[in-house]
PDB file of C-alpha atoms in Angstrom:
ATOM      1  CA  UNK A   1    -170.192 107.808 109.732  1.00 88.00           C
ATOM      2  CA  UNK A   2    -166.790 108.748 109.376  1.00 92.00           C
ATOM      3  CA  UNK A   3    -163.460 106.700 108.445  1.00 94.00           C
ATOM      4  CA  UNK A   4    -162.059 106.636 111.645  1.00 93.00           C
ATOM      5  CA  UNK A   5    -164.905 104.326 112.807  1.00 91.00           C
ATOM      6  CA  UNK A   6    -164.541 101.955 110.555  1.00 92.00           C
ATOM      7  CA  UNK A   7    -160.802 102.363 109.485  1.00 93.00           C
ATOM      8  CA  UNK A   8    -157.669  99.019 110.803  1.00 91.00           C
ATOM      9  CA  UNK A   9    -155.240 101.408 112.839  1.00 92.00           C
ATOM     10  CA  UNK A  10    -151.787 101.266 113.216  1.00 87.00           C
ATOM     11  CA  UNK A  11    -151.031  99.402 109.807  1.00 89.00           C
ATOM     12  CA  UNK A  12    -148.258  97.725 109.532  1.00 93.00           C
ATOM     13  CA  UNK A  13    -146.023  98.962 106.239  1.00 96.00           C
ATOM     14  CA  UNK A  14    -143.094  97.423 104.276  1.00 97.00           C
ATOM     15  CA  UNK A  15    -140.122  99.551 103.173  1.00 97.00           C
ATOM     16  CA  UNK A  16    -139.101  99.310  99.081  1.00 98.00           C
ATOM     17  CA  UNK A  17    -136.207  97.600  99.592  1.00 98.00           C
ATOM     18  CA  UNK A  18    -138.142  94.428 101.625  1.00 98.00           C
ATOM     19  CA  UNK A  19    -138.066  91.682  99.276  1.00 98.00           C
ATOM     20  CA  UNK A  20    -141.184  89.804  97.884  1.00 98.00           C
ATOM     21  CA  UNK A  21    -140.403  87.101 100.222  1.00 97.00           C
ATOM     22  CA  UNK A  22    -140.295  88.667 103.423  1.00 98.00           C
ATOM     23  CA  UNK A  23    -143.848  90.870 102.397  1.00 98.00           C
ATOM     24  CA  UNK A  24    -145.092  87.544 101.782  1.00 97.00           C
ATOM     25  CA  UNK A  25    -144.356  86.544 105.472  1.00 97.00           C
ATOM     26  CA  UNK A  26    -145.447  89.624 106.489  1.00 97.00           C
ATOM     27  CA  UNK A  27    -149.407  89.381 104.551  1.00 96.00           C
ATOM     28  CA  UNK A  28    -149.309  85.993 106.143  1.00 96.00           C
ATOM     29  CA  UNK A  29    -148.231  86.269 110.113  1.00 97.00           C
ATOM     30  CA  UNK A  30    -150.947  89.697 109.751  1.00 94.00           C
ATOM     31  CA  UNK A  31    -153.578  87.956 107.778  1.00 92.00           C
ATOM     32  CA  UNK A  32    -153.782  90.535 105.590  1.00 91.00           C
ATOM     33  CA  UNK A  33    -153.863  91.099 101.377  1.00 91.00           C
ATOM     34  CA  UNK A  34    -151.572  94.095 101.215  1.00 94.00           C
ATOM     35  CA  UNK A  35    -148.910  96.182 102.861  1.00 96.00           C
ATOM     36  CA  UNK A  36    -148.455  99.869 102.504  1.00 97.00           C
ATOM     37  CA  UNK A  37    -145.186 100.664 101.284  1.00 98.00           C
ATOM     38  CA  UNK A  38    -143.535 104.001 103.436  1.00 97.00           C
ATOM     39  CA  UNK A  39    -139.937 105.378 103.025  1.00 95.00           C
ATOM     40  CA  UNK A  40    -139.343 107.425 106.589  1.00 91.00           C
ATOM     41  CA  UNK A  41    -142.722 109.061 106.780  1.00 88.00           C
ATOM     42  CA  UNK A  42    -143.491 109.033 103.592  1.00 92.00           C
ATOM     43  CA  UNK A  43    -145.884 106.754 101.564  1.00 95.00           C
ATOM     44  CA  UNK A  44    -144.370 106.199  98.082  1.00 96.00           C
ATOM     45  CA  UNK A  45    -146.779 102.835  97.328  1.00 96.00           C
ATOM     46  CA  UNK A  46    -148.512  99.736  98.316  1.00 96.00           C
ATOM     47  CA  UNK A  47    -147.919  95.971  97.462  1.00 97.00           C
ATOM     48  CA  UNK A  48    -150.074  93.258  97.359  1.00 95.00           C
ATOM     49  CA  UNK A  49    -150.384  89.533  97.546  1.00 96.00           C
ATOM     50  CA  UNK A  50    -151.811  89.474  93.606  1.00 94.00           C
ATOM     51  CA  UNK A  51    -148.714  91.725  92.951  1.00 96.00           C
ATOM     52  CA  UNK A  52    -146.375  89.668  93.714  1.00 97.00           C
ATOM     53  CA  UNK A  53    -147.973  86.852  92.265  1.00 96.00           C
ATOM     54  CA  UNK A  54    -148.893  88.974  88.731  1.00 96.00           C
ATOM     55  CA  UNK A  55    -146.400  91.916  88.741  1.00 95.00           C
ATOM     56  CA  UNK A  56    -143.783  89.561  90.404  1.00 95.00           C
ATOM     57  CA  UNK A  57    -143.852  85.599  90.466  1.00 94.00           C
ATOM     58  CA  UNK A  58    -144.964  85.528  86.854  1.00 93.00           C
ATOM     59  CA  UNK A  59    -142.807  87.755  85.422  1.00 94.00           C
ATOM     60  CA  UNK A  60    -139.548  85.315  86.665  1.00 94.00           C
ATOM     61  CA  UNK A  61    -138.733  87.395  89.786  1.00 96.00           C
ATOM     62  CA  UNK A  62    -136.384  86.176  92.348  1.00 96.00           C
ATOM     63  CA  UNK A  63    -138.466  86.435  95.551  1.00 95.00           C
ATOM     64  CA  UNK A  64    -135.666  86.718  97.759  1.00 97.00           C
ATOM     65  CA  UNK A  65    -134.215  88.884  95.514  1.00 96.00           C
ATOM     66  CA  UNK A  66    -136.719  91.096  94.117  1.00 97.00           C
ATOM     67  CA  UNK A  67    -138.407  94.298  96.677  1.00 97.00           C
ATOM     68  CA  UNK A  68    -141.329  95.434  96.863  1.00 97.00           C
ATOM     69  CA  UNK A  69    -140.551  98.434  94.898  1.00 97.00           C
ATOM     70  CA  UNK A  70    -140.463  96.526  91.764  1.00 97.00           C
ATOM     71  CA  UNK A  71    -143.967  95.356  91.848  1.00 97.00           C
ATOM     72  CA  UNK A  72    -145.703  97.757  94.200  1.00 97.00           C
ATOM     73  CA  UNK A  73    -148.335 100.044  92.867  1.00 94.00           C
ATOM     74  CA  UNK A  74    -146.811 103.690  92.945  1.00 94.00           C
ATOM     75  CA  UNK A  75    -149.965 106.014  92.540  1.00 91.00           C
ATOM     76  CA  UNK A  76    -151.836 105.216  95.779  1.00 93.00           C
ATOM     77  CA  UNK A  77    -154.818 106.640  96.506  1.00 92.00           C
ATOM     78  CA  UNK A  78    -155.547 107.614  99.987  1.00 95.00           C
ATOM     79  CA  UNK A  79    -158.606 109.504 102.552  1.00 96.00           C
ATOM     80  CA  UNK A  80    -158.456 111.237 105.652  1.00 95.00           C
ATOM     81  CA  UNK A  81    -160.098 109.883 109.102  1.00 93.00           C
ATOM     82  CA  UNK A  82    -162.709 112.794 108.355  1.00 94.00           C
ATOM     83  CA  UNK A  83    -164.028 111.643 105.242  1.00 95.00           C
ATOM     84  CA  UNK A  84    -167.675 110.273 104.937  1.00 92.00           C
ATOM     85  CA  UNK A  85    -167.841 106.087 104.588  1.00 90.00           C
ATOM     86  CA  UNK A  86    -170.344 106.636 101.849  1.00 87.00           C
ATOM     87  CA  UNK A  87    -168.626 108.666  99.530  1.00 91.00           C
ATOM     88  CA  UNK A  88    -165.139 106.742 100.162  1.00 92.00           C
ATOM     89  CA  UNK A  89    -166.975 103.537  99.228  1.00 88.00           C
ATOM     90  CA  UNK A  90    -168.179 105.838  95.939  1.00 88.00           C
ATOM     91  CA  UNK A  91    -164.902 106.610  95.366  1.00 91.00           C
ATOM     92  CA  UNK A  92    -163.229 102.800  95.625  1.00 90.00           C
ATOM     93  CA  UNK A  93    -166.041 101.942  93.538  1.00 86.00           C
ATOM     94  CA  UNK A  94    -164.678 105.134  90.909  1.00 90.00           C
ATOM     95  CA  UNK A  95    -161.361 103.509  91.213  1.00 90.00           C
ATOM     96  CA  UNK A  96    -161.611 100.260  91.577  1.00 87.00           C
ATOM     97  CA  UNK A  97    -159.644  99.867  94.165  1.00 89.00           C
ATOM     98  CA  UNK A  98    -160.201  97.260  97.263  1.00 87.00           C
ATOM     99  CA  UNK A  99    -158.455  99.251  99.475  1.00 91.00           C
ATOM    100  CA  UNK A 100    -157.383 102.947 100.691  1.00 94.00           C
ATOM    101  CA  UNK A 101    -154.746 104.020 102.836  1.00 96.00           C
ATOM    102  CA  UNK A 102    -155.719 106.421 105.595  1.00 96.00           C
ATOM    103  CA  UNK A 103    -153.362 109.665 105.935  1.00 95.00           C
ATOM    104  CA  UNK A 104    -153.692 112.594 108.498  1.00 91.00           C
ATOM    105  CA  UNK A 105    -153.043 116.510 107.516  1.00 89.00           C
ATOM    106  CA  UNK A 106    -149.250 115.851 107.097  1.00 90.00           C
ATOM    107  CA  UNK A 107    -150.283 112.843 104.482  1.00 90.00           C
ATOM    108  CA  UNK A 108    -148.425 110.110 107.167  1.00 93.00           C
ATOM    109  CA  UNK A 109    -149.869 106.926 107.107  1.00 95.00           C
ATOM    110  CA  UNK A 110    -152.313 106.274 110.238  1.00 94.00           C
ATOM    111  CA  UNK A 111    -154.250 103.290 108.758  1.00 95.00           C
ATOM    112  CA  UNK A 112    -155.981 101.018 106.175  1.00 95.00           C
ATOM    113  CA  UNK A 113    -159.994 100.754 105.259  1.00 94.00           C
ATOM    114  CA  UNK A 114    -160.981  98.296 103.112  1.00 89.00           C
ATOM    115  CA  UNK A 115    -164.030  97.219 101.087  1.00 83.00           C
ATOM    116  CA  UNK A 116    -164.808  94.838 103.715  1.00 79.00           C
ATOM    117  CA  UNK A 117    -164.228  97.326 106.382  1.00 82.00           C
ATOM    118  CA  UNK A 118    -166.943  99.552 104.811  1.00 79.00           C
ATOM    119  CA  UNK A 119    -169.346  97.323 103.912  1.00 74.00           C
ATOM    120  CA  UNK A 120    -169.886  95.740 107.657  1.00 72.00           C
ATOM    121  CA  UNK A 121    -170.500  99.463 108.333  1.00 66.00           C
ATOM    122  CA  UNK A 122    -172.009 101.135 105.847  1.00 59.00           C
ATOM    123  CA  UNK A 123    -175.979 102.073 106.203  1.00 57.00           C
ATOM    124  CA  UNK A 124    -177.316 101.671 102.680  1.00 49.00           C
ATOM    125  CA  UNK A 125    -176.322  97.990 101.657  1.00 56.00           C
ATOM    126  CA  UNK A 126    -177.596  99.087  98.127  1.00 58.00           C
ATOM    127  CA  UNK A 127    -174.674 101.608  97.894  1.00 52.00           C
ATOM    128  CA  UNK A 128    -172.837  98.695  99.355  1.00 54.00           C
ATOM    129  CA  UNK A 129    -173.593  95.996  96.779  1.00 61.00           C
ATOM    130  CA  UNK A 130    -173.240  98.880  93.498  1.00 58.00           C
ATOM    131  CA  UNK A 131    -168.872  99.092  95.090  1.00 56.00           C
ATOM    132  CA  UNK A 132    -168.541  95.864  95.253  1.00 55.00           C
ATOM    133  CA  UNK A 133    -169.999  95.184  91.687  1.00 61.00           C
ATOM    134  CA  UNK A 134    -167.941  98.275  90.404  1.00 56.00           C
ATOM    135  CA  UNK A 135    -164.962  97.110  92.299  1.00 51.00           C
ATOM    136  CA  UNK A 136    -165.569  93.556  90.394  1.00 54.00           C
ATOM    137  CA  UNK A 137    -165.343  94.451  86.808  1.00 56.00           C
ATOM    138  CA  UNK A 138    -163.288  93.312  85.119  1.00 56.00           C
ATOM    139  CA  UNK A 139    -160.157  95.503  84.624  1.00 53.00           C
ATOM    140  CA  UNK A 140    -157.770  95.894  81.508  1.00 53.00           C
ATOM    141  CA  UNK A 141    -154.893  92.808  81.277  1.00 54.00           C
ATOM    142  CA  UNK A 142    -151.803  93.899  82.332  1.00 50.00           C
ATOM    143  CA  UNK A 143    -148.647  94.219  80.309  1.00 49.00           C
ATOM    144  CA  UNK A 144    -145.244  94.467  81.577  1.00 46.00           C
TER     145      UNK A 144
END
């Protein structure tokens, strides 16, 4: 199975300058955890809600003064709509990472998959339950 089966479409993407505030709306009117964060075409990060909460909130940031680009996550890590489910899940599980943005041969942004969105689909539920263990860890505390 590929990731265009299983990938969200269409996903809708901040710009750096959109403050903390109006992402916030955004996550919440969508029902969603993150954004991707795009500059024309480009993808140059992606923000979410425990971003501006850790990276953000905590750290005494305005939110209707503060963007996105101060708290987003810069190195994003991204798969094609050809890549096999199984070894993307692999890889989020590598990473640790909940999430990966989608990207066609010119690297534009053309959707989202996310840990859930693989494990509805994905054939070997073992595979499943070793990313979402790996995804779990827990990770480094983060300094600022």
């Amino acid at each position: 199975m590929k990731i265009r089966d299983v990938m969200t479409p269409d996903a809708v993407a901040a710009h750096p300058g959109t403050t903390l505030m109006a992402a916030a709306e955004m996550m919440r009117l969508l029902n969603v955890g993150s954004l991707p964060v795009i500059e024309g075409e480009r993808i140059v990060g992606i923000v979410t809600d425990r971003d501006i909460v850790v990276r953000g909130l905590a750290l005494g940031f305005d939110p209707h003064g503060a963007s996105v680009a101060d708290v987003m996550t810069r190195n994003v890590v991204t798969c094609s709509v050809d890549d096999d489910v199984n070894e993307v899940a692999q890889q989020m599980r590598d990473l640790q990472v909940r999430r990966l943005l989608v990207v066609d041969e010119q690297e534009r942004l053309i959707g989202i998959v996310s840990l859930g969105d693989l494990a509805m689909e994905m054939e070997d539920q073992e595979l499943a339950g070793r990313v979402l263990e790996g995804i779990s860890e827990p990770a480094t505390p983060m300094t600022h």
